[in-house]
mmCIF file of C-alpha atoms in Angstrom:
data_model
loop_
_atom_site.group_PDB
_atom_site.id
_atom_site.type_symbol
_atom_site.label_atom_id
_atom_site.label_comp_id
_atom_site.label_asym_id
_atom_site.label_seq_id
_atom_site.Cartn_x
_atom_site.Cartn_y
_atom_site.Cartn_z
ATOM 1 C CA MET A 1 0.024 -0.141 -0.217
ATOM 2 C CA SER A 2 0.787 3.300 -0.739
ATOM 3 C CA SER A 3 0.014 6.530 0.260
ATOM 4 C CA PHE A 4 0.389 10.488 -0.157
ATOM 5 C CA GLU A 5 -0.384 13.027 2.529
ATOM 6 C CA GLU A 6 -0.420 17.047 1.630
ATOM 7 C CA ILE A 7 -0.105 18.793 5.084
ATOM 8 C CA SER A 8 -1.113 22.699 4.921
ATOM 9 C CA ILE A 9 0.969 24.152 7.800
ATOM 10 C CA GLU A 10 0.303 27.944 7.383
ATOM 11 C CA LYS A 11 0.476 29.753 3.668
ATOM 12 C CA ASP A 12 3.944 28.787 2.064
ATOM 13 C CA PHE A 13 4.562 26.271 3.942
ATOM 14 C CA ILE A 14 3.556 22.732 3.076
ATOM 15 C CA LEU A 15 4.726 19.497 5.077
ATOM 16 C CA PHE A 16 3.763 16.019 2.671
ATOM 17 C CA ARG A 17 4.898 12.354 3.686
ATOM 18 C CA PHE A 18 5.163 9.938 0.868
ATOM 19 C CA GLN A 19 4.968 5.997 2.073
ATOM 20 C CA ASN A 20 5.633 3.107 -0.531
ATOM 21 C CA ASN A 21 4.818 -0.733 1.082
ATOM 22 C CA GLU A 22 4.310 -1.933 -2.534
ATOM 23 C CA ASN A 23 6.872 -4.420 -3.657
ATOM 24 C CA GLU A 24 7.583 -1.951 -6.680
ATOM 25 C CA LYS A 25 8.940 1.129 -6.922
ATOM 26 C CA VAL A 26 6.056 4.696 -6.857
ATOM 27 C CA THR A 27 6.221 7.688 -8.558
ATOM 28 C CA PHE A 28 4.646 11.039 -6.709
ATOM 29 C CA GLN A 29 4.977 13.975 -9.199
ATOM 30 C CA LYS A 30 3.253 17.770 -7.196
ATOM 31 C CA LYS A 31 4.267 20.885 -8.827
ATOM 32 C CA ILE A 32 6.685 23.578 -7.165
ATOM 33 C CA PRO A 33 5.991 26.911 -7.514
ATOM 34 C CA GLN A 34 9.232 28.282 -8.696
ATOM 35 C CA GLY A 35 11.503 29.895 -5.356
ATOM 36 C CA LEU A 36 10.199 27.885 -2.787
ATOM 37 C CA ILE A 37 12.799 25.880 -0.721
ATOM 38 C CA GLN A 38 12.822 21.780 -0.469
ATOM 39 C CA PHE A 39 13.719 19.715 2.458
ATOM 40 C CA HIS A 40 13.570 16.001 2.047
ATOM 41 C CA PHE A 41 14.354 13.506 4.623
ATOM 42 C CA GLY A 42 14.813 9.778 3.136
ATOM 43 C CA LEU A 43 13.301 8.045 6.880
ATOM 44 C CA LYS A 44 13.539 4.558 5.317
ATOM 45 C CA GLY A 45 14.114 2.923 2.522
ATOM 46 C CA LYS A 46 15.628 4.813 -0.715
ATOM 47 C CA GLY A 47 13.564 7.370 -3.667
ATOM 48 C CA LYS A 48 14.997 9.105 -6.737
ATOM 49 C CA PHE A 49 14.231 13.163 -6.742
ATOM 50 C CA ILE A 50 14.225 13.026 -11.199
ATOM 51 C CA PHE A 51 14.553 16.721 -12.654
ATOM 52 C CA ASN A 52 13.936 17.788 -16.749
ATOM 53 C CA GLN A 53 11.929 14.984 -17.160
ATOM 54 C CA GLY A 54 14.103 12.991 -17.353
ATOM 55 C CA GLY A 55 17.269 14.238 -17.698
ATOM 56 C CA TYR A 56 19.093 14.195 -14.460
ATOM 57 C CA SER A 57 17.937 12.583 -11.088
ATOM 58 C CA ILE A 58 19.232 12.768 -7.374
ATOM 59 C CA ASP A 59 19.261 9.543 -5.290
ATOM 60 C CA LEU A 60 17.869 10.496 -1.793
ATOM 61 C CA ASN A 61 18.954 7.235 0.728
ATOM 62 C CA GLU A 62 18.287 6.300 4.175
ATOM 63 C CA GLU A 63 19.298 8.464 6.435
ATOM 64 C CA LYS A 64 20.357 11.047 4.104
ATOM 65 C CA SER A 65 18.355 14.506 3.746
ATOM 66 C CA MET A 66 18.619 16.574 0.971
ATOM 67 C CA LEU A 67 17.343 20.725 0.683
ATOM 68 C CA PHE A 68 16.954 21.883 -2.943
ATOM 69 C CA TYR A 69 16.686 26.281 -3.365
ATOM 70 C CA ASN A 70 16.995 27.645 -6.738
ATOM 71 C CA PRO A 71 15.296 30.441 -7.795
ATOM 72 C CA GLN A 72 15.407 30.834 -10.493
ATOM 73 C CA LYS A 73 13.223 28.132 -12.567
ATOM 74 C CA GLU A 74 11.057 25.870 -10.427
ATOM 75 C CA LEU A 75 12.236 22.517 -9.192
ATOM 76 C CA PRO A 76 8.474 20.286 -9.868
ATOM 77 C CA LEU A 77 8.579 17.266 -7.739
ATOM 78 C CA HIS A 78 8.681 13.777 -9.088
ATOM 79 C CA LEU A 79 9.844 11.657 -6.691
ATOM 80 C CA GLU A 80 10.096 8.001 -7.672
ATOM 81 C CA LEU A 81 9.775 5.832 -3.959
ATOM 82 C CA HIS A 82 11.636 2.589 -4.202
ATOM 83 C CA PRO A 83 9.264 0.428 -2.180
ATOM 84 C CA ASN A 84 9.496 0.194 2.241
ATOM 85 C CA SER A 85 10.290 3.403 1.561
ATOM 86 C CA TRP A 86 9.472 6.619 3.686
ATOM 87 C CA VAL A 87 9.759 10.225 2.755
ATOM 88 C CA ILE A 88 8.877 13.366 4.545
ATOM 89 C CA SER A 89 9.318 16.390 2.370
ATOM 90 C CA ILE A 90 8.878 20.645 3.442
ATOM 91 C CA VAL A 91 8.049 22.942 1.401
ATOM 92 C CA ILE A 92 8.499 26.430 2.460
ATOM 93 C CA SER A 93 8.155 29.860 0.838
ATOM 94 C CA ILE A 94 11.931 31.744 1.144
ATOM 95 C CA LYS A 95 10.017 34.614 2.830
ATOM 96 C CA LYS A 96 8.364 32.868 5.341
ATOM 97 C CA PHE A 97 12.121 30.670 5.808
ATOM 98 C CA HIS A 98 13.657 33.843 6.335
ATOM 99 C CA GLY A 99 11.207 35.273 8.756
ATOM 100 C CA LEU A 100 11.498 31.991 10.745
ATOM 101 C CA PHE A 101 15.899 32.678 11.015
ATOM 102 C CA SER A 102 16.409 36.252 10.139
ATOM 103 C CA SER A 103 18.930 37.242 13.205
ATOM 104 C CA GLU A 104 20.325 34.126 12.223
ATOM 105 C CA ALA A 105 20.851 34.720 8.715
ATOM 106 C CA GLU A 106 24.442 34.559 8.844
ATOM 107 C CA HIS A 107 24.873 30.918 9.731
ATOM 108 C CA ILE A 108 22.452 29.474 6.664
ATOM 109 C CA PRO A 109 24.577 29.844 3.756
ATOM 110 C CA PHE A 110 21.984 30.267 0.620
ATOM 111 C CA LEU A 111 20.549 32.715 3.083
ATOM 112 C CA SER A 112 23.259 34.692 2.543
ATOM 113 C CA GLU A 113 22.781 38.180 0.485
ATOM 114 C CA GLU A 114 25.687 36.644 -1.969
ATOM 115 C CA ASN A 115 23.723 33.015 -2.638
ATOM 116 C CA LYS A 116 20.252 34.828 -2.099
ATOM 117 C CA ASP A 117 20.317 34.667 -5.799
ATOM 118 C CA ARG A 118 22.452 31.151 -6.338
ATOM 119 C CA LYS A 119 20.626 27.658 -6.771
ATOM 120 C CA TYR A 120 22.127 26.094 -3.684
ATOM 121 C CA TYR A 121 22.151 21.640 -2.931
ATOM 122 C CA LYS A 122 22.927 19.649 -0.023
ATOM 123 C CA GLU A 123 23.042 16.865 1.158
ATOM 124 C CA THR A 124 23.296 16.224 4.554
ATOM 125 C CA ASN A 125 23.056 13.730 6.986
ATOM 126 C CA ILE A 126 19.616 12.599 9.464
ATOM 127 C CA SER A 127 20.961 12.831 12.862
ATOM 128 C CA PRO A 128 19.276 10.712 15.499
ATOM 129 C CA SER A 129 17.738 13.733 17.381
ATOM 130 C CA MET A 130 15.930 14.403 14.279
ATOM 131 C CA ALA A 131 15.216 10.683 13.257
ATOM 132 C CA ILE A 132 13.058 10.941 16.282
ATOM 133 C CA VAL A 133 10.798 13.770 14.820
ATOM 134 C CA LEU A 134 10.550 12.653 11.476
ATOM 135 C CA ASN A 135 9.407 8.639 12.934
ATOM 136 C CA GLN A 136 6.822 10.473 15.365
ATOM 137 C CA LEU A 137 5.146 12.110 11.799
ATOM 138 C CA PHE A 138 4.349 8.497 10.512
ATOM 139 C CA HIS A 139 3.568 7.101 13.946
ATOM 140 C CA TYR A 140 0.965 9.825 15.225
ATOM 141 C CA HIS A 141 -1.636 8.438 17.497
ATOM 142 C CA LEU A 142 -3.424 11.391 19.435
ATOM 143 C CA ASN A 143 -6.879 12.865 18.670
ATOM 144 C CA PRO A 144 -7.156 13.816 14.374
ATOM 145 C CA SER A 145 -8.916 17.593 15.352
ATOM 146 C CA ILE A 146 -5.145 18.795 17.332
ATOM 147 C CA LYS A 147 -3.177 16.449 13.793
ATOM 148 C CA ASN A 148 -2.078 20.023 12.411
ATOM 149 C CA LEU A 149 -1.296 21.435 15.158
ATOM 150 C CA TYR A 150 0.841 18.467 16.438
ATOM 151 C CA TYR A 151 2.515 18.151 12.453
ATOM 152 C CA LYS A 152 2.690 22.502 13.149
ATOM 153 C CA GLY A 153 4.695 21.863 16.402
ATOM 154 C CA LYS A 154 7.384 19.478 13.990
ATOM 155 C CA ALA A 155 7.660 20.910 11.097
ATOM 156 C CA TYR A 156 9.155 23.579 13.088
ATOM 157 C CA GLU A 157 11.321 21.464 15.330
ATOM 158 C CA LEU A 158 12.253 19.254 12.392
ATOM 159 C CA LEU A 159 13.645 22.477 10.800
ATOM 160 C CA SER A 160 15.298 23.656 14.020
ATOM 161 C CA LEU A 161 17.155 20.777 14.656
ATOM 162 C CA TYR A 162 18.821 20.672 10.762
ATOM 163 C CA PHE A 163 19.982 23.718 11.126
ATOM 164 C CA ASN A 164 21.158 22.887 15.139
ATOM 165 C CA ARG A 165 24.858 21.960 14.461
ATOM 166 C CA SER A 166 24.978 20.623 17.408
ATOM 167 C CA GLU A 167 21.891 19.158 18.191
ATOM 168 C CA ASP A 168 23.353 15.126 19.274
ATOM 169 C CA ALA A 169 24.289 16.604 22.371
ATOM 170 C CA ASN A 170 20.603 17.732 22.443
ATOM 171 C CA VAL A 171 18.577 15.364 22.934
ATOM 172 C CA GLU A 172 16.318 15.807 25.701
ATOM 173 C CA GLN A 173 13.880 13.895 25.679
ATOM 174 C CA CYS A 174 16.229 10.620 25.330
ATOM 175 C CA PRO A 175 20.172 11.699 26.363
ATOM 176 C CA PHE A 176 21.056 7.691 25.552
ATOM 177 C CA LEU A 177 20.289 8.085 21.830
ATOM 178 C CA ILE A 178 23.265 10.458 21.451
ATOM 179 C CA ASP A 179 24.864 7.675 20.478
ATOM 180 C CA GLU A 180 23.879 6.356 16.970
ATOM 181 C CA GLU A 181 24.346 3.327 18.245
ATOM 182 C CA ASN A 182 22.044 2.854 20.061
ATOM 183 C CA VAL A 183 19.427 4.225 17.594
ATOM 184 C CA LEU A 184 20.736 1.154 15.755
ATOM 185 C CA LYS A 185 19.539 -1.405 18.121
ATOM 186 C CA ILE A 186 17.017 -0.055 18.411
ATOM 187 C CA ARG A 187 16.024 -0.302 14.397
ATOM 188 C CA LYS A 188 17.276 -3.951 15.525
ATOM 189 C CA ALA A 189 14.594 -4.553 17.347
ATOM 190 C CA LYS A 190 12.112 -3.135 15.174
ATOM 191 C CA GLU A 191 13.168 -5.539 13.029
ATOM 192 C CA ILE A 192 13.575 -8.328 15.256
ATOM 193 C CA VAL A 193 9.600 -8.017 16.511
ATOM 194 C CA LEU A 194 8.177 -7.973 12.677
ATOM 195 C CA GLU A 195 10.088 -11.014 11.809
ATOM 196 C CA ASN A 196 8.074 -12.627 14.501
ATOM 197 C CA MET A 197 4.684 -11.655 15.139
ATOM 198 C CA ALA A 198 3.919 -14.128 15.551
ATOM 199 C CA GLU A 199 6.018 -15.135 18.551
ATOM 200 C CA PRO A 200 7.243 -12.239 19.325
ATOM 201 C CA PRO A 201 9.803 -12.151 21.556
ATOM 202 C CA THR A 202 9.786 -11.130 25.465
ATOM 203 C CA LEU A 203 10.748 -7.341 26.019
ATOM 204 C CA GLU A 204 13.883 -9.343 28.110
ATOM 205 C CA VAL A 205 14.949 -11.116 25.204
ATOM 206 C CA LEU A 206 14.410 -8.340 22.663
ATOM 207 C CA SER A 207 16.578 -6.184 25.149
ATOM 208 C CA GLU A 208 19.393 -8.574 25.231
ATOM 209 C CA GLN A 209 19.151 -9.053 22.008
ATOM 210 C CA VAL A 210 20.233 -5.362 20.756
ATOM 211 C CA GLY A 211 22.087 -4.775 23.808
ATOM 212 C CA LEU A 212 19.937 -2.004 25.579
ATOM 213 C CA SER A 213 18.721 -2.782 28.996
ATOM 214 C CA LEU A 214 15.014 -3.013 29.663
ATOM 215 C CA LYS A 215 14.404 0.653 30.268
ATOM 216 C CA LYS A 216 16.707 2.119 26.767
ATOM 217 C CA LEU A 217 14.526 -0.087 25.192
ATOM 218 C CA LYS A 218 11.344 0.142 26.095
ATOM 219 C CA LEU A 219 12.102 4.368 26.326
ATOM 220 C CA GLY A 220 14.004 4.807 23.130
ATOM 221 C CA PHE A 221 11.360 2.793 20.629
ATOM 222 C CA LYS A 222 8.335 4.981 22.067
ATOM 223 C CA GLN A 223 10.803 8.095 21.109
ATOM 224 C CA ILE A 224 10.850 6.915 18.242
ATOM 225 C CA TYR A 225 7.719 5.222 16.937
ATOM 226 C CA GLY A 226 5.697 6.315 18.392
ATOM 227 C CA ASP A 227 4.256 4.330 20.559
ATOM 228 C CA THR A 228 5.704 0.652 22.956
ATOM 229 C CA VAL A 229 7.234 -2.148 21.966
ATOM 230 C CA TYR A 230 3.391 -4.375 21.316
ATOM 231 C CA GLY A 231 1.959 -1.082 20.539
ATOM 232 C CA PHE A 232 3.443 -0.478 17.305
ATOM 233 C CA LEU A 233 3.816 -4.371 16.539
ATOM 234 C CA PHE A 234 0.190 -4.500 17.540
ATOM 235 C CA ASP A 235 -0.766 -1.709 15.000
ATOM 236 C CA TYR A 236 1.514 -4.054 12.777
ATOM 237 C CA LYS A 237 -0.267 -6.600 12.214
ATOM 238 C CA MET A 238 -3.588 -5.453 11.987
ATOM 239 C CA GLU A 239 -2.530 -3.690 9.008
ATOM 240 C CA TYR A 240 -0.997 -6.536 7.744
ATOM 241 C CA ALA A 241 -3.965 -8.401 8.611
ATOM 242 C CA ARG A 242 -6.163 -6.269 6.429
ATOM 243 C CA GLN A 243 -3.849 -6.350 3.171
ATOM 244 C CA LEU A 244 -3.859 -10.260 3.216
ATOM 245 C CA LEU A 245 -7.563 -9.663 3.821
ATOM 246 C CA ASP A 246 -7.449 -7.268 1.317
ATOM 247 C CA SER A 247 -5.776 -10.166 -1.262
ATOM 248 C CA GLY A 248 -8.967 -12.270 -1.170
ATOM 249 C CA SER A 249 -6.540 -15.248 -0.919
ATOM 250 C CA TYR A 250 -6.795 -15.872 2.947
ATOM 251 C CA ASN A 251 -9.969 -16.472 4.871
ATOM 252 C CA VAL A 252 -10.738 -14.633 8.298
ATOM 253 C CA ASN A 253 -9.432 -18.043 10.344
ATOM 254 C CA GLU A 254 -5.843 -18.342 8.325
ATOM 255 C CA VAL A 255 -5.396 -14.720 8.388
ATOM 256 C CA GLY A 256 -4.997 -14.561 12.702
ATOM 257 C CA LEU A 257 -3.664 -17.795 12.727
ATOM 258 C CA LYS A 258 -0.157 -15.889 9.955
ATOM 259 C CA ILE A 259 -0.224 -13.621 12.663
ATOM 260 C CA GLY A 260 0.023 -14.874 15.810
ATOM 261 C CA TYR A 261 -3.336 -15.648 17.102
ATOM 262 C CA SER A 262 -4.774 -19.311 18.112
ATOM 263 C CA THR A 263 -8.304 -18.725 18.799
ATOM 264 C CA ALA A 264 -9.850 -16.940 15.813
ATOM 265 C CA SER A 265 -12.194 -14.680 18.358
ATOM 266 C CA HIS A 266 -8.669 -13.525 19.668
ATOM 267 C CA PHE A 267 -7.940 -12.256 16.761
ATOM 268 C CA ILE A 268 -11.947 -11.297 15.685
ATOM 269 C CA ALA A 269 -12.116 -8.882 19.087
ATOM 270 C CA ALA A 270 -8.396 -7.393 18.082
ATOM 271 C CA PHE A 271 -9.016 -6.335 14.559
ATOM 272 C CA LYS A 272 -12.532 -4.791 15.775
ATOM 273 C CA LYS A 273 -10.230 -2.350 18.213
ATOM 274 C CA LYS A 274 -8.055 -1.129 15.874
ATOM 275 C CA PHE A 275 -10.944 -0.835 12.922
ATOM 276 C CA GLY A 276 -14.587 -0.271 14.151
ATOM 277 C CA ILE A 277 -15.325 -3.230 12.421
ATOM 278 C CA THR A 278 -14.870 -7.246 12.473
ATOM 279 C CA PRO A 279 -12.884 -9.268 9.677
ATOM 280 C CA LYS A 280 -16.007 -10.226 8.345
ATOM 281 C CA LYS A 281 -17.945 -7.619 7.787
ATOM 282 C CA TYR A 282 -15.112 -5.692 6.466
ATOM 283 C CA LEU A 283 -14.204 -8.417 3.650
ATOM 284 C CA LEU A 284 -18.343 -8.525 2.886
ATOM 285 C CA ASN A 285 -17.272 -4.674 2.368
ATOM 286 C CA LEU A 286 -14.890 -5.015 0.511
ATOM 287 C CA ASN A 287 -16.935 -7.408 -1.884
ATOM 288 C CA VAL A 288 -20.073 -4.564 -1.990
ATOM 289 C CA ASN A 289 -17.370 -1.720 -3.132
ATOM 290 C CA MET A 290 -15.338 -3.744 -6.041
#
């Protein structure tokens, strides 16, 4: 399943979420007015930005960010996203952006007087503190009524961290994540539970497998993925179950067994908790709408 979401933060300030969970590449295209600054963050997998009708391209790799700014010509957003890849993008006008940093403009190369009319492209690493914010933007579990406010706060936080040269020393909400090695351990923990979703390890066993204390595992996972280990796994299993039902290749009992429910009643209750409808009714609705 692939998805594209456009969130208007303010006038001339937009956040995009691109997600491709398909088994093949997908393409997203969006017209971007001339002179806007583009920030692109490769959270997971790989993407490619295509320019001049395929004349040239720039790769966006996992844990990398790209900044595009060209005041002389339009840079339409043409993103080719590989399977199992996620990207967050922010587009903002130079006027709006300059207003955010006017007193500190000398620290931002493309805002300087001599560079303001020149194109500017730059690739940088995504720091651990930025990774936390990016993952929170993909794992939103708050009331829909405050969704835009939440995204607005996170967009500003992300830009602040992008231009904070010492950001790794300021991950206040989770100090141990200063160490990039610990971030990799948390990501490994996620991979382990998803690979073994039918019979996931206990938190104690998982902490031993990745080499983190139980406390650091719990705290770090919540900071990066916005949920507990098993809360994250539950959401993943339910979404996977929905995709299996969509495929038409499995009945309700088979889907429940594939994701680790030994009895159909437990799976039905879990599915209804997540989606507000039983798997059987979901299938009936699916068939009606086909």
